[in-house]
């Protein structure tokens, strides 16, 4: 894990643009706004994440925790040193890889996770392993890891693919399929995204 490099921020930038869309006018965006305000006003503050990670962890803490998980054989280095890889075992067809990497603010404190899911046995001709099917499997997996409210669909003409969001207190998860293979996820601390709602 010492070779793990800083992740490129292309996907983070795309989700920043998505965040701007979420506050635009529209029926589902209004639902989004109402949900954000309700959850942030609830006083429910969630800092704990998967793998004993926390909002507010330093970048150094993130690497140290990943190194310990790697030594235990629980995770491994992901593709191009841009992600940490966690294997989700299943059958020869349903086994998948979950990739993740911390999102850090200017103070190098973790404010979210950039994630991906993909079936290990994916091929272009296997219909049931395509990303539009995996999307709902990934959502079920995330609900087990992060229980609470359900995902709801965001409807906006500027969104190219069906995009879902789940908000629990200050924790937001946005998910959508990207291409035929991958499902992209961004988990964010809304206290960082919308500081006026703190």
JSON list of C-alpha atoms in Angstrom, two decimals:
[
{"chain": "A", "resi": 1, "resn": "UNK", "atom": "CA", "xyz": [0.00, 0.00, 0.00]},
{"chain": "A", "resi": 2, "resn": "UNK", "atom": "CA", "xyz": [3.04, 2.32, 0.31]},
{"chain": "A", "resi": 3, "resn": "UNK", "atom": "CA", "xyz": [2.92, 2.64, -3.46]},
{"chain": "A", "resi": 4, "resn": "UNK", "atom": "CA", "xyz": [-0.62, 3.99, -3.37]},
{"chain": "A", "resi": 5, "resn": "UNK", "atom": "CA", "xyz": [-0.64, 7.32, -5.17]},
{"chain": "A", "resi": 6, "resn": "UNK", "atom": "CA", "xyz": [-2.94, 10.30, -4.98]},
{"chain": "A", "resi": 7, "resn": "UNK", "atom": "CA", "xyz": [-6.10, 9.57, -6.96]},
{"chain": "A", "resi": 8, "resn": "UNK", "atom": "CA", "xyz": [-7.02, 11.67, -9.95]},
{"chain": "A", "resi": 9, "resn": "UNK", "atom": "CA", "xyz": [-9.99, 13.92, -9.33]},
{"chain": "A", "resi": 10, "resn": "UNK", "atom": "CA", "xyz": [-11.85, 13.60, -12.64]},
{"chain": "A", "resi": 11, "resn": "UNK", "atom": "CA", "xyz": [-14.70, 11.66, -11.07]},
{"chain": "A", "resi": 12, "resn": "UNK", "atom": "CA", "xyz": [-14.79, 14.00, -8.08]},
{"chain": "A", "resi": 13, "resn": "UNK", "atom": "CA", "xyz": [-15.11, 16.94, -10.46]},
{"chain": "A", "resi": 14, "resn": "UNK", "atom": "CA", "xyz": [-17.98, 15.24, -12.25]},
{"chain": "A", "resi": 15, "resn": "UNK", "atom": "CA", "xyz": [-19.80, 14.73, -8.95]},
{"chain": "A", "resi": 16, "resn": "UNK", "atom": "CA", "xyz": [-19.17, 18.38, -8.05]},
{"chain": "A", "resi": 17, "resn": "UNK", "atom": "CA", "xyz": [-21.02, 19.28, -11.23]},
{"chain": "A", "resi": 18, "resn": "UNK", "atom": "CA", "xyz": [-23.74, 16.83, -10.24]},
{"chain": "A", "resi": 19, "resn": "UNK", "atom": "CA", "xyz": [-24.01, 18.59, -6.89]},
{"chain": "A", "resi": 20, "resn": "UNK", "atom": "CA", "xyz": [-24.71, 21.84, -8.71]},
{"chain": "A", "resi": 21, "resn": "UNK", "atom": "CA", "xyz": [-27.48, 20.13, -10.66]},
{"chain": "A", "resi": 22, "resn": "UNK", "atom": "CA", "xyz": [-29.04, 18.82, -7.47]},
{"chain": "A", "resi": 23, "resn": "UNK", "atom": "CA", "xyz": [-29.87, 22.31, -6.24]},
{"chain": "A", "resi": 24, "resn": "UNK", "atom": "CA", "xyz": [-31.35, 23.45, -9.56]},
{"chain": "A", "resi": 25, "resn": "UNK", "atom": "CA", "xyz": [-35.08, 23.78, -10.10]},
{"chain": "A", "resi": 26, "resn": "UNK", "atom": "CA", "xyz": [-37.19, 20.66, -10.64]},
{"chain": "A", "resi": 27, "resn": "UNK", "atom": "CA", "xyz": [-39.54, 18.38, -8.78]},
{"chain": "A", "resi": 28, "resn": "UNK", "atom": "CA", "xyz": [-37.00, 15.78, -7.66]},
{"chain": "A", "resi": 29, "resn": "UNK", "atom": "CA", "xyz": [-34.44, 18.46, -6.85]},
{"chain": "A", "resi": 30, "resn": "UNK", "atom": "CA", "xyz": [-37.05, 20.04, -4.59]},
{"chain": "A", "resi": 31, "resn": "UNK", "atom": "CA", "xyz": [-37.39, 16.70, -2.86]},
{"chain": "A", "resi": 32, "resn": "UNK", "atom": "CA", "xyz": [-33.61, 16.60, -2.62]},
{"chain": "A", "resi": 33, "resn": "UNK", "atom": "CA", "xyz": [-33.50, 20.07, -1.06]},
{"chain": "A", "resi": 34, "resn": "UNK", "atom": "CA", "xyz": [-36.20, 19.16, 1.44]},
{"chain": "A", "resi": 35, "resn": "UNK", "atom": "CA", "xyz": [-34.44, 15.94, 2.35]},
{"chain": "A", "resi": 36, "resn": "UNK", "atom": "CA", "xyz": [-31.10, 17.67, 2.88]},
{"chain": "A", "resi": 37, "resn": "UNK", "atom": "CA", "xyz": [-32.67, 20.32, 5.12]},
{"chain": "A", "resi": 38, "resn": "UNK", "atom": "CA", "xyz": [-34.66, 17.74, 7.08]},
{"chain": "A", "resi": 39, "resn": "UNK", "atom": "CA", "xyz": [-31.71, 15.42, 7.64]},
{"chain": "A", "resi": 40, "resn": "UNK", "atom": "CA", "xyz": [-29.27, 18.18, 8.52]},
{"chain": "A", "resi": 41, "resn": "UNK", "atom": "CA", "xyz": [-31.80, 19.63, 10.98]},
{"chain": "A", "resi": 42, "resn": "UNK", "atom": "CA", "xyz": [-32.37, 16.23, 12.59]},
{"chain": "A", "resi": 43, "resn": "UNK", "atom": "CA", "xyz": [-29.19, 16.45, 14.64]},
{"chain": "A", "resi": 44, "resn": "UNK", "atom": "CA", "xyz": [-28.18, 12.99, 13.41]},
{"chain": "A", "resi": 45, "resn": "UNK", "atom": "CA", "xyz": [-24.42, 13.21, 12.95]},
{"chain": "A", "resi": 46, "resn": "UNK", "atom": "CA", "xyz": [-22.70, 10.23, 11.36]},
{"chain": "A", "resi": 47, "resn": "UNK", "atom": "CA", "xyz": [-18.91, 10.08, 11.18]},
{"chain": "A", "resi": 48, "resn": "UNK", "atom": "CA", "xyz": [-18.19, 6.33, 11.04]},
{"chain": "A", "resi": 49, "resn": "UNK", "atom": "CA", "xyz": [-17.66, 4.72, 7.66]},
{"chain": "A", "resi": 50, "resn": "UNK", "atom": "CA", "xyz": [-16.75, 1.26, 6.44]},
{"chain": "A", "resi": 51, "resn": "UNK", "atom": "CA", "xyz": [-13.38, -0.31, 7.42]},
{"chain": "A", "resi": 52, "resn": "UNK", "atom": "CA", "xyz": [-13.13, 1.77, 10.61]},
{"chain": "A", "resi": 53, "resn": "UNK", "atom": "CA", "xyz": [-12.72, 4.95, 8.58]},
{"chain": "A", "resi": 54, "resn": "UNK", "atom": "CA", "xyz": [-14.22, 8.23, 9.77]},
{"chain": "A", "resi": 55, "resn": "UNK", "atom": "CA", "xyz": [-15.13, 11.63, 8.41]},
{"chain": "A", "resi": 56, "resn": "UNK", "atom": "CA", "xyz": [-12.35, 13.88, 9.63]},
{"chain": "A", "resi": 57, "resn": "UNK", "atom": "CA", "xyz": [-9.60, 11.26, 9.37]},
{"chain": "A", "resi": 58, "resn": "UNK", "atom": "CA", "xyz": [-6.37, 12.78, 8.13]},
{"chain": "A", "resi": 59, "resn": "UNK", "atom": "CA", "xyz": [-4.88, 11.58, 4.87]},
{"chain": "A", "resi": 60, "resn": "UNK", "atom": "CA", "xyz": [-2.11, 10.02, 6.96]},
{"chain": "A", "resi": 61, "resn": "UNK", "atom": "CA", "xyz": [-4.73, 8.14, 9.02]},
{"chain": "A", "resi": 62, "resn": "UNK", "atom": "CA", "xyz": [-6.39, 6.90, 5.83]},
{"chain": "A", "resi": 63, "resn": "UNK", "atom": "CA", "xyz": [-3.15, 5.46, 4.49]},
{"chain": "A", "resi": 64, "resn": "UNK", "atom": "CA", "xyz": [-2.25, 3.94, 7.87]},
{"chain": "A", "resi": 65, "resn": "UNK", "atom": "CA", "xyz": [-5.62, 2.22, 8.22]},
{"chain": "A", "resi": 66, "resn": "UNK", "atom": "CA", "xyz": [-5.47, 0.92, 4.65]},
{"chain": "A", "resi": 67, "resn": "UNK", "atom": "CA", "xyz": [-1.96, -0.39, 5.29]},
{"chain": "A", "resi": 68, "resn": "UNK", "atom": "CA", "xyz": [-3.19, -2.33, 8.32]},
{"chain": "A", "resi": 69, "resn": "UNK", "atom": "CA", "xyz": [-6.14, -3.74, 6.36]},
{"chain": "A", "resi": 70, "resn": "UNK", "atom": "CA", "xyz": [-3.74, -4.73, 3.59]},
{"chain": "A", "resi": 71, "resn": "UNK", "atom": "CA", "xyz": [-1.47, -6.55, 6.05]},
{"chain": "A", "resi": 72, "resn": "UNK", "atom": "CA", "xyz": [-4.48, -8.51, 7.28]},
{"chain": "A", "resi": 73, "resn": "UNK", "atom": "CA", "xyz": [-5.34, -9.50, 3.72]},
{"chain": "A", "resi": 74, "resn": "UNK", "atom": "CA", "xyz": [-8.68, -7.69, 3.80]},
{"chain": "A", "resi": 75, "resn": "UNK", "atom": "CA", "xyz": [-7.92, -5.28, 0.97]},
{"chain": "A", "resi": 76, "resn": "UNK", "atom": "CA", "xyz": [-5.32, -4.86, -1.74]},
{"chain": "A", "resi": 77, "resn": "UNK", "atom": "CA", "xyz": [-3.94, -2.17, -3.99]},
{"chain": "A", "resi": 78, "resn": "UNK", "atom": "CA", "xyz": [-6.37, -1.20, -6.71]},
{"chain": "A", "resi": 79, "resn": "UNK", "atom": "CA", "xyz": [-5.82, -0.51, -10.42]},
{"chain": "A", "resi": 80, "resn": "UNK", "atom": "CA", "xyz": [-3.19, 2.10, -11.34]},
{"chain": "A", "resi": 81, "resn": "UNK", "atom": "CA", "xyz": [-2.61, 2.80, -7.63]},
{"chain": "A", "resi": 82, "resn": "UNK", "atom": "CA", "xyz": [-5.68, 5.05, -7.72]},
{"chain": "A", "resi": 83, "resn": "UNK", "atom": "CA", "xyz": [-7.98, 2.99, -5.49]},
{"chain": "A", "resi": 84, "resn": "UNK", "atom": "CA", "xyz": [-8.05, 0.50, -2.66]},
{"chain": "A", "resi": 85, "resn": "UNK", "atom": "CA", "xyz": [-9.67, -2.79, -3.74]},
{"chain": "A", "resi": 86, "resn": "UNK", "atom": "CA", "xyz": [-12.00, -4.92, -1.61]},
{"chain": "A", "resi": 87, "resn": "UNK", "atom": "CA", "xyz": [-13.19, -8.25, -2.97]},
{"chain": "A", "resi": 88, "resn": "UNK", "atom": "CA", "xyz": [-16.86, -9.14, -2.48]},
{"chain": "A", "resi": 89, "resn": "UNK", "atom": "CA", "xyz": [-17.00, -12.90, -2.85]},
{"chain": "A", "resi": 90, "resn": "UNK", "atom": "CA", "xyz": [-19.88, -14.68, -4.54]},
{"chain": "A", "resi": 91, "resn": "UNK", "atom": "CA", "xyz": [-20.29, -17.24, -7.27]},
{"chain": "A", "resi": 92, "resn": "UNK", "atom": "CA", "xyz": [-18.04, -17.24, -10.34]},
{"chain": "A", "resi": 93, "resn": "UNK", "atom": "CA", "xyz": [-20.50, -14.77, -11.88]},
{"chain": "A", "resi": 94, "resn": "UNK", "atom": "CA", "xyz": [-21.56, -12.65, -8.92]},
{"chain": "A", "resi": 95, "resn": "UNK", "atom": "CA", "xyz": [-18.17, -11.95, -7.32]},
{"chain": "A", "resi": 96, "resn": "UNK", "atom": "CA", "xyz": [-17.39, -8.27, -7.58]},
{"chain": "A", "resi": 97, "resn": "UNK", "atom": "CA", "xyz": [-14.70, -5.77, -6.71]},
{"chain": "A", "resi": 98, "resn": "UNK", "atom": "CA", "xyz": [-15.41, -2.68, -4.63]},
{"chain": "A", "resi": 99, "resn": "UNK", "atom": "CA", "xyz": [-12.91, 0.13, -5.12]},
{"chain": "A", "resi": 100, "resn": "UNK", "atom": "CA", "xyz": [-12.64, 3.13, -2.81]},
{"chain": "A", "resi": 101, "resn": "UNK", "atom": "CA", "xyz": [-10.45, 6.10, -2.05]},
{"chain": "A", "resi": 102, "resn": "UNK", "atom": "CA", "xyz": [-10.75, 9.00, 0.36]},
{"chain": "A", "resi": 103, "resn": "UNK", "atom": "CA", "xyz": [-11.91, 12.47, -0.68]},
{"chain": "A", "resi": 104, "resn": "UNK", "atom": "CA", "xyz": [-9.97, 15.10, 1.25]},
{"chain": "A", "resi": 105, "resn": "UNK", "atom": "CA", "xyz": [-10.43, 18.82, 1.84]},
{"chain": "A", "resi": 106, "resn": "UNK", "atom": "CA", "xyz": [-7.72, 21.48, 1.79]},
{"chain": "A", "resi": 107, "resn": "UNK", "atom": "CA", "xyz": [-6.73, 20.55, 5.33]},
{"chain": "A", "resi": 108, "resn": "UNK", "atom": "CA", "xyz": [-6.23, 16.93, 4.17]},
{"chain": "A", "resi": 109, "resn": "UNK", "atom": "CA", "xyz": [-9.17, 15.75, 6.27]},
{"chain": "A", "resi": 110, "resn": "UNK", "atom": "CA", "xyz": [-11.43, 13.09, 4.81]},
{"chain": "A", "resi": 111, "resn": "UNK", "atom": "CA", "xyz": [-14.83, 14.43, 3.79]},
{"chain": "A", "resi": 112, "resn": "UNK", "atom": "CA", "xyz": [-15.99, 11.50, 1.70]},
{"chain": "A", "resi": 113, "resn": "UNK", "atom": "CA", "xyz": [-15.23, 8.38, -0.30]},
{"chain": "A", "resi": 114, "resn": "UNK", "atom": "CA", "xyz": [-15.01, 7.95, -4.05]},
{"chain": "A", "resi": 115, "resn": "UNK", "atom": "CA", "xyz": [-16.13, 4.39, -4.90]},
{"chain": "A", "resi": 116, "resn": "UNK", "atom": "CA", "xyz": [-16.76, 1.97, -7.75]},
{"chain": "A", "resi": 117, "resn": "UNK", "atom": "CA", "xyz": [-18.35, -1.46, -8.12]},
{"chain": "A", "resi": 118, "resn": "UNK", "atom": "CA", "xyz": [-17.84, -3.94, -10.99]},
{"chain": "A", "resi": 119, "resn": "UNK", "atom": "CA", "xyz": [-18.47, -7.65, -11.52]},
{"chain": "A", "resi": 120, "resn": "UNK", "atom": "CA", "xyz": [-15.22, -9.62, -11.82]},
{"chain": "A", "resi": 121, "resn": "UNK", "atom": "CA", "xyz": [-16.72, -11.83, -14.53]},
{"chain": "A", "resi": 122, "resn": "UNK", "atom": "CA", "xyz": [-18.10, -8.96, -16.60]},
{"chain": "A", "resi": 123, "resn": "UNK", "atom": "CA", "xyz": [-18.19, -9.31, -20.37]},
{"chain": "A", "resi": 124, "resn": "UNK", "atom": "CA", "xyz": [-20.05, -7.23, -22.98]},
{"chain": "A", "resi": 125, "resn": "UNK", "atom": "CA", "xyz": [-22.29, -10.15, -23.95]},
{"chain": "A", "resi": 126, "resn": "UNK", "atom": "CA", "xyz": [-23.41, -11.16, -20.43]},
{"chain": "A", "resi": 127, "resn": "UNK", "atom": "CA", "xyz": [-26.61, -9.17, -19.95]},
{"chain": "A", "resi": 128, "resn": "UNK", "atom": "CA", "xyz": [-27.10, -9.84, -16.24]},
{"chain": "A", "resi": 129, "resn": "UNK", "atom": "CA", "xyz": [-23.62, -8.53, -15.39]},
{"chain": "A", "resi": 130, "resn": "UNK", "atom": "CA", "xyz": [-24.09, -5.13, -17.02]},
{"chain": "A", "resi": 131, "resn": "UNK", "atom": "CA", "xyz": [-23.87, -1.97, -14.94]},
{"chain": "A", "resi": 132, "resn": "UNK", "atom": "CA", "xyz": [-27.60, -1.21, -15.10]},
{"chain": "A", "resi": 133, "resn": "UNK", "atom": "CA", "xyz": [-28.23, -4.52, -13.30]},
{"chain": "A", "resi": 134, "resn": "UNK", "atom": "CA", "xyz": [-25.28, -4.12, -10.93]},
{"chain": "A", "resi": 135, "resn": "UNK", "atom": "CA", "xyz": [-26.60, -0.69, -9.92]},
{"chain": "A", "resi": 136, "resn": "UNK", "atom": "CA", "xyz": [-29.37, -2.18, -7.78]},
{"chain": "A", "resi": 137, "resn": "UNK", "atom": "CA", "xyz": [-27.09, -4.86, -6.32]},
{"chain": "A", "resi": 138, "resn": "UNK", "atom": "CA", "xyz": [-24.63, -2.14, -5.31]},
{"chain": "A", "resi": 139, "resn": "UNK", "atom": "CA", "xyz": [-27.45, -0.11, -3.77]},
{"chain": "A", "resi": 140, "resn": "UNK", "atom": "CA", "xyz": [-28.50, -3.12, -1.67]},
{"chain": "A", "resi": 141, "resn": "UNK", "atom": "CA", "xyz": [-24.89, -3.62, -0.57]},
{"chain": "A", "resi": 142, "resn": "UNK", "atom": "CA", "xyz": [-24.55, 0.02, 0.43]},
{"chain": "A", "resi": 143, "resn": "UNK", "atom": "CA", "xyz": [-27.81, -0.12, 2.41]},
{"chain": "A", "resi": 144, "resn": "UNK", "atom": "CA", "xyz": [-26.37, -3.03, 4.41]},
{"chain": "A", "resi": 145, "resn": "UNK", "atom": "CA", "xyz": [-23.15, -1.14, 5.08]},
{"chain": "A", "resi": 146, "resn": "UNK", "atom": "CA", "xyz": [-24.90, 2.18, 5.69]},
{"chain": "A", "resi": 147, "resn": "UNK", "atom": "CA", "xyz": [-28.41, 1.49, 7.05]},
{"chain": "A", "resi": 148, "resn": "UNK", "atom": "CA", "xyz": [-31.05, 4.16, 7.33]},
{"chain": "A", "resi": 149, "resn": "UNK", "atom": "CA", "xyz": [-33.14, 5.85, 4.69]},
{"chain": "A", "resi": 150, "resn": "UNK", "atom": "CA", "xyz": [-33.78, 4.42, 1.23]},
{"chain": "A", "resi": 151, "resn": "UNK", "atom": "CA", "xyz": [-32.34, 5.66, -2.03]},
{"chain": "A", "resi": 152, "resn": "UNK", "atom": "CA", "xyz": [-34.57, 7.83, -4.18]},
{"chain": "A", "resi": 153, "resn": "UNK", "atom": "CA", "xyz": [-34.31, 8.70, -7.86]},
{"chain": "A", "resi": 154, "resn": "UNK", "atom": "CA", "xyz": [-33.09, 12.11, -8.97]},
{"chain": "A", "resi": 155, "resn": "UNK", "atom": "CA", "xyz": [-34.93, 13.32, -12.05]},
{"chain": "A", "resi": 156, "resn": "UNK", "atom": "CA", "xyz": [-33.20, 15.95, -14.11]},
{"chain": "A", "resi": 157, "resn": "UNK", "atom": "CA", "xyz": [-32.97, 16.28, -17.89]},
{"chain": "A", "resi": 158, "resn": "UNK", "atom": "CA", "xyz": [-29.27, 17.08, -17.55]},
{"chain": "A", "resi": 159, "resn": "UNK", "atom": "CA", "xyz": [-28.49, 13.72, -15.94]},
{"chain": "A", "resi": 160, "resn": "UNK", "atom": "CA", "xyz": [-27.49, 11.20, -18.59]},
{"chain": "A", "resi": 161, "resn": "UNK", "atom": "CA", "xyz": [-28.17, 8.07, -16.55]},
{"chain": "A", "resi": 162, "resn": "UNK", "atom": "CA", "xyz": [-30.55, 7.16, -13.69]},
{"chain": "A", "resi": 163, "resn": "UNK", "atom": "CA", "xyz": [-28.98, 8.58, -10.54]},
{"chain": "A", "resi": 164, "resn": "UNK", "atom": "CA", "xyz": [-30.03, 7.76, -6.99]},
{"chain": "A", "resi": 165, "resn": "UNK", "atom": "CA", "xyz": [-29.28, 9.44, -3.67]},
{"chain": "A", "resi": 166, "resn": "UNK", "atom": "CA", "xyz": [-29.50, 8.31, -0.05]},
{"chain": "A", "resi": 167, "resn": "UNK", "atom": "CA", "xyz": [-29.24, 10.83, 2.78]},
{"chain": "A", "resi": 168, "resn": "UNK", "atom": "CA", "xyz": [-28.91, 9.99, 6.48]},
{"chain": "A", "resi": 169, "resn": "UNK", "atom": "CA", "xyz": [-28.13, 12.95, 8.71]},
{"chain": "A", "resi": 170, "resn": "UNK", "atom": "CA", "xyz": [-24.96, 14.52, 7.31]},
{"chain": "A", "resi": 171, "resn": "UNK", "atom": "CA", "xyz": [-24.06, 11.48, 5.18]},
{"chain": "A", "resi": 172, "resn": "UNK", "atom": "CA", "xyz": [-25.00, 11.48, 1.51]},
{"chain": "A", "resi": 173, "resn": "UNK", "atom": "CA", "xyz": [-24.48, 8.66, -1.02]},
{"chain": "A", "resi": 174, "resn": "UNK", "atom": "CA", "xyz": [-24.94, 9.29, -4.76]},
{"chain": "A", "resi": 175, "resn": "UNK", "atom": "CA", "xyz": [-24.84, 6.35, -7.18]},
{"chain": "A", "resi": 176, "resn": "UNK", "atom": "CA", "xyz": [-25.21, 5.78, -10.91]},
{"chain": "A", "resi": 177, "resn": "UNK", "atom": "CA", "xyz": [-24.04, 3.41, -13.64]},
{"chain": "A", "resi": 178, "resn": "UNK", "atom": "CA", "xyz": [-21.16, 4.56, -15.81]},
{"chain": "A", "resi": 179, "resn": "UNK", "atom": "CA", "xyz": [-20.67, 2.77, -19.10]},
{"chain": "A", "resi": 180, "resn": "UNK", "atom": "CA", "xyz": [-21.62, -0.88, -19.42]},
{"chain": "A", "resi": 181, "resn": "UNK", "atom": "CA", "xyz": [-19.40, -2.22, -16.63]},
{"chain": "A", "resi": 182, "resn": "UNK", "atom": "CA", "xyz": [-18.96, 0.18, -13.71]},
{"chain": "A", "resi": 183, "resn": "UNK", "atom": "CA", "xyz": [-21.16, 1.65, -11.02]},
{"chain": "A", "resi": 184, "resn": "UNK", "atom": "CA", "xyz": [-19.87, 4.93, -9.59]},
{"chain": "A", "resi": 185, "resn": "UNK", "atom": "CA", "xyz": [-20.57, 6.07, -6.04]},
{"chain": "A", "resi": 186, "resn": "UNK", "atom": "CA", "xyz": [-19.70, 9.18, -4.07]},
{"chain": "A", "resi": 187, "resn": "UNK", "atom": "CA", "xyz": [-20.21, 9.24, -0.31]},
{"chain": "A", "resi": 188, "resn": "UNK", "atom": "CA", "xyz": [-20.00, 12.75, 1.14]},
{"chain": "A", "resi": 189, "resn": "UNK", "atom": "CA", "xyz": [-20.21, 14.64, 4.41]},
{"chain": "A", "resi": 190, "resn": "UNK", "atom": "CA", "xyz": [-22.90, 17.27, 3.86]},
{"chain": "A", "resi": 191, "resn": "UNK", "atom": "CA", "xyz": [-21.34, 19.42, 6.56]},
{"chain": "A", "resi": 192, "resn": "UNK", "atom": "CA", "xyz": [-18.52, 19.99, 4.11]},
{"chain": "A", "resi": 193, "resn": "UNK", "atom": "CA", "xyz": [-20.71, 20.17, 1.00]},
{"chain": "A", "resi": 194, "resn": "UNK", "atom": "CA", "xyz": [-23.27, 22.55, 2.53]},
{"chain": "A", "resi": 195, "resn": "UNK", "atom": "CA", "xyz": [-21.51, 24.29, 5.46]},
{"chain": "A", "resi": 196, "resn": "UNK", "atom": "CA", "xyz": [-24.47, 26.64, 6.03]},
{"chain": "A", "resi": 197, "resn": "UNK", "atom": "CA", "xyz": [-26.52, 23.64, 7.19]},
{"chain": "A", "resi": 198, "resn": "UNK", "atom": "CA", "xyz": [-24.10, 22.67, 9.97]}
]
